[in-house]
PDB file of C-alpha atoms in Angstrom:
ATOM      1  CA  MET A   1      14.677   7.920  -6.247  1.00 53.00           C
ATOM      2  CA  SER A   2      13.180   4.550  -4.393  1.00 66.00           C
ATOM      3  CA  PRO A   3       9.212   3.352  -5.816  1.00 90.00           C
ATOM      4  CA  LEU A   4       6.938   2.991  -3.340  1.00 96.00           C
ATOM      5  CA  THR A   5       5.739  -1.133  -2.592  1.00 97.00           C
ATOM      6  CA  VAL A   6       2.243  -1.596  -1.006  1.00 98.00           C
ATOM      7  CA  HIS A   7       1.121  -4.977  -0.313  1.00 96.00           C
ATOM      8  CA  ARG A   8      -1.309  -6.546   2.400  1.00 96.00           C
ATOM      9  CA  ARG A   9       0.418  -9.917   4.380  1.00 92.00           C
ATOM     10  CA  PRO A  10      -1.625 -12.252   6.227  1.00 85.00           C
ATOM     11  CA  SER A  11      -2.566 -11.888   9.624  1.00 87.00           C
ATOM     12  CA  THR A  12      -4.664 -12.869  12.463  1.00 86.00           C
ATOM     13  CA  PHE A  13      -5.437  -9.564  14.134  1.00 86.00           C
ATOM     14  CA  GLY A  14      -6.851  -7.204  11.542  1.00 89.00           C
ATOM     15  CA  VAL A  15      -5.489  -5.843   7.934  1.00 96.00           C
ATOM     16  CA  LEU A  16      -1.439  -6.032   7.698  1.00 97.00           C
ATOM     17  CA  ILE A  17       0.236  -4.042   5.331  1.00 98.00           C
ATOM     18  CA  ALA A  18       3.827  -3.989   3.871  1.00 98.00           C
ATOM     19  CA  VAL A  19       4.952  -0.367   3.121  1.00 98.00           C
ATOM     20  CA  SER A  20       8.107   0.173   1.407  1.00 97.00           C
ATOM     21  CA  GLY A  21      10.249   2.572  -0.314  1.00 97.00           C
ATOM     22  CA  GLU A  22       9.870   6.014  -0.415  1.00 97.00           C
ATOM     23  CA  LEU A  23       6.798   7.844   0.260  1.00 97.00           C
ATOM     24  CA  ASP A  24       6.132  10.957  -1.309  1.00 96.00           C
ATOM     25  CA  ALA A  25       3.705  13.366  -2.970  1.00 95.00           C
ATOM     26  CA  THR A  26       4.726  11.841  -6.194  1.00 95.00           C
ATOM     27  CA  ASN A  27       3.153   8.221  -4.701  1.00 96.00           C
ATOM     28  CA  ALA A  28       1.179   8.797  -1.372  1.00 96.00           C
ATOM     29  CA  ASP A  29      -2.166   8.631  -3.037  1.00 95.00           C
ATOM     30  CA  ARG A  30      -0.962   5.083  -3.775  1.00 96.00           C
ATOM     31  CA  LEU A  31      -1.097   4.165  -0.162  1.00 97.00           C
ATOM     32  CA  GLU A  32      -3.647   5.866   1.191  1.00 97.00           C
ATOM     33  CA  SER A  33      -6.052   4.434  -1.895  1.00 97.00           C
ATOM     34  CA  PHE A  34      -4.762   0.900  -0.916  1.00 98.00           C
ATOM     35  CA  ALA A  35      -5.560   1.073   2.579  1.00 97.00           C
ATOM     36  CA  GLY A  36      -8.802   2.023   1.700  1.00 96.00           C
ATOM     37  CA  ARG A  37      -9.296  -0.725  -0.499  1.00 96.00           C
ATOM     38  CA  GLU A  38      -7.781  -3.603   1.994  1.00 96.00           C
ATOM     39  CA  ARG A  39      -8.688  -2.051   5.877  1.00 94.00           C
ATOM     40  CA  MET A  40     -11.650  -3.626   7.197  1.00 94.00           C
ATOM     41  CA  PRO A  41     -14.646  -1.549   9.700  1.00 93.00           C
ATOM     42  CA  GLY A  42     -13.721  -2.206  13.051  1.00 93.00           C
ATOM     43  CA  ARG A  43     -10.463  -4.354  12.783  1.00 94.00           C
ATOM     44  CA  PRO A  44      -7.443  -2.925  13.513  1.00 96.00           C
ATOM     45  CA  LEU A  45      -4.888  -1.299  10.754  1.00 97.00           C
ATOM     46  CA  ILE A  46      -1.387  -1.927  11.335  1.00 97.00           C
ATOM     47  CA  LEU A  47       1.337  -0.650   8.342  1.00 98.00           C
ATOM     48  CA  ASP A  48       4.591  -2.417   8.383  1.00 98.00           C
ATOM     49  CA  LEU A  49       7.285   0.419   7.617  1.00 98.00           C
ATOM     50  CA  ASP A  50      10.378  -1.518   8.470  1.00 97.00           C
ATOM     51  CA  GLY A  51      11.253  -0.884   4.918  1.00 97.00           C
ATOM     52  CA  LEU A  52      10.062   2.421   4.229  1.00 98.00           C
ATOM     53  CA  THR A  53      13.189   4.847   3.912  1.00 96.00           C
ATOM     54  CA  PHE A  54      11.956   8.027   3.706  1.00 96.00           C
ATOM     55  CA  MET A  55       8.384   9.976   4.009  1.00 96.00           C
ATOM     56  CA  ASP A  56       7.873  13.899   2.488  1.00 96.00           C
ATOM     57  CA  SER A  57       5.013  15.820   4.151  1.00 96.00           C
ATOM     58  CA  THR A  58       2.377  14.771   1.745  1.00 97.00           C
ATOM     59  CA  GLY A  59       3.270  10.710   3.331  1.00 97.00           C
ATOM     60  CA  LEU A  60       2.305  12.758   6.600  1.00 97.00           C
ATOM     61  CA  HIS A  61      -0.720  13.988   6.419  1.00 97.00           C
ATOM     62  CA  VAL A  62      -2.019  10.850   3.903  1.00 97.00           C
ATOM     63  CA  LEU A  63      -0.984   8.649   7.770  1.00 97.00           C
ATOM     64  CA  LEU A  64      -2.868  11.155   9.450  1.00 97.00           C
ATOM     65  CA  ARG A  65      -5.694  10.423   6.594  1.00 98.00           C
ATOM     66  CA  VAL A  66      -5.415   6.896   7.544  1.00 98.00           C
ATOM     67  CA  HIS A  67      -5.502   7.540  11.105  1.00 97.00           C
ATOM     68  CA  ALA A  68      -8.818   9.042  10.716  1.00 97.00           C
ATOM     69  CA  ASP A  69     -10.255   6.873   8.855  1.00 97.00           C
ATOM     70  CA  VAL A  70      -9.935   3.713  10.551  1.00 97.00           C
ATOM     71  CA  ARG A  71     -10.545   5.566  14.020  1.00 96.00           C
ATOM     72  CA  GLN A  72     -14.264   6.453  12.787  1.00 97.00           C
ATOM     73  CA  GLU A  73     -14.948   3.119  11.466  1.00 96.00           C
ATOM     74  CA  GLY A  74     -13.708   1.832  14.769  1.00 95.00           C
ATOM     75  CA  GLY A  75     -10.590   0.828  14.397  1.00 95.00           C
ATOM     76  CA  THR A  76      -7.138   1.051  14.918  1.00 95.00           C
ATOM     77  CA  LEU A  77      -4.070   2.774  13.167  1.00 97.00           C
ATOM     78  CA  HIS A  78      -1.116   0.829  14.511  1.00 97.00           C
ATOM     79  CA  LEU A  79       2.972   1.266  12.215  1.00 98.00           C
ATOM     80  CA  ALA A  80       5.484  -0.951  13.420  1.00 98.00           C
ATOM     81  CA  ALA A  81       9.018  -1.194  12.211  1.00 98.00           C
ATOM     82  CA  VAL A  82       9.259   3.037  11.911  1.00 98.00           C
ATOM     83  CA  GLN A  83      12.764   3.429  10.356  1.00 97.00           C
ATOM     84  CA  ASP A  84      15.124   6.337  10.621  1.00 96.00           C
ATOM     85  CA  LEU A  85      13.704   9.295   8.550  1.00 95.00           C
ATOM     86  CA  PRO A  86       9.979   8.888   8.997  1.00 97.00           C
ATOM     87  CA  ALA A  87      10.804   7.971  12.768  1.00 97.00           C
ATOM     88  CA  ARG A  88      12.420  11.653  12.592  1.00 97.00           C
ATOM     89  CA  MET A  89       9.488  12.948  10.886  1.00 95.00           C
ATOM     90  CA  LEU A  90       6.190  11.994  12.687  1.00 97.00           C
ATOM     91  CA  GLN A  91       8.455  13.401  16.034  1.00 96.00           C
ATOM     92  CA  LEU A  92       9.218  16.526  15.214  1.00 96.00           C
ATOM     93  CA  THR A  93       5.498  17.048  13.547  1.00 96.00           C
ATOM     94  CA  GLY A  94       4.603  15.613  17.616  1.00 95.00           C
ATOM     95  CA  VAL A  95       2.552  12.803  15.875  1.00 95.00           C
ATOM     96  CA  TRP A  96       5.063  10.422  17.654  1.00 95.00           C
ATOM     97  CA  ASP A  97       2.954  10.546  20.007  1.00 93.00           C
ATOM     98  CA  ILE A  98      -0.686   9.974  18.691  1.00 93.00           C
ATOM     99  CA  LEU A  99      -0.186   7.245  17.125  1.00 95.00           C
ATOM    100  CA  ASN A 100       0.272   3.684  18.193  1.00 95.00           C
ATOM    101  CA  ILE A 101       3.566   3.154  17.292  1.00 96.00           C
ATOM    102  CA  HIS A 102       5.106  -0.097  17.786  1.00 97.00           C
ATOM    103  CA  ALA A 103       9.020  -1.470  18.351  1.00 97.00           C
ATOM    104  CA  ASP A 104       8.209  -4.276  15.280  1.00 97.00           C
ATOM    105  CA  VAL A 105       4.961  -6.316  13.725  1.00 96.00           C
ATOM    106  CA  HIS A 106       5.137  -8.551  16.971  1.00 94.00           C
ATOM    107  CA  GLU A 107       4.674  -6.109  19.254  1.00 94.00           C
ATOM    108  CA  ALA A 108       1.729  -4.630  17.865  1.00 95.00           C
ATOM    109  CA  ALA A 109       0.093  -7.956  17.789  1.00 92.00           C
ATOM    110  CA  MET A 110       1.429  -8.659  21.101  1.00 92.00           C
ATOM    111  CA  ALA A 111      -0.791  -5.197  21.994  1.00 91.00           C
ATOM    112  CA  LEU A 112      -3.309  -6.221  20.024  1.00 91.00           C
ATOM    113  CA  ALA A 113      -4.059  -9.227  21.813  1.00 89.00           C
ATOM    114  CA  THR A 114      -3.471  -7.668  25.529  1.00 87.00           C
ATOM    115  CA  GLY A 115      -5.125  -4.377  24.918  1.00 78.00           C
ATOM    116  CA  ARG A 116      -1.818  -2.117  25.374  1.00 61.00           C
ATOM    117  CA  LEU A 117      -3.530   0.525  23.051  1.00 60.00           C
ATOM    118  CA  ARG A 118      -2.588   4.134  23.368  1.00 54.00           C
ATOM    119  CA  ARG A 119      -6.069   5.374  24.514  1.00 45.00           C
ATOM    120  CA  LEU A 120      -6.964   8.414  22.398  1.00 42.00           C
ATOM    121  CA  SER A 121     -10.125  10.935  23.640  1.00 33.00           C
TER     122      SER A 121
END
């Protein structure tokens, strides 16, 4: 199994966290606690998932909790560069349609800069 790696990258538009490896029941709490420490109230949080090769249902639940926490604090969660298996999980569960998902970090930044975000009620 591939270990999970998370680290914050420099960003001018909020908080950018790069996630790589496999997100599953053995390590999902690591992403959740890291995102909790690094996010800033009222600011966007972008998760760059370009290096995330696998995600199970525990990982999916972490993304949903992070999404709820960020929204509660007045921010928005954005997923960038979602790869094959994680994308399939998001699509099959219907989560793809409720999150801000972008082709890459640049597209996420452009959406934030121009205000083109999915509006949720």
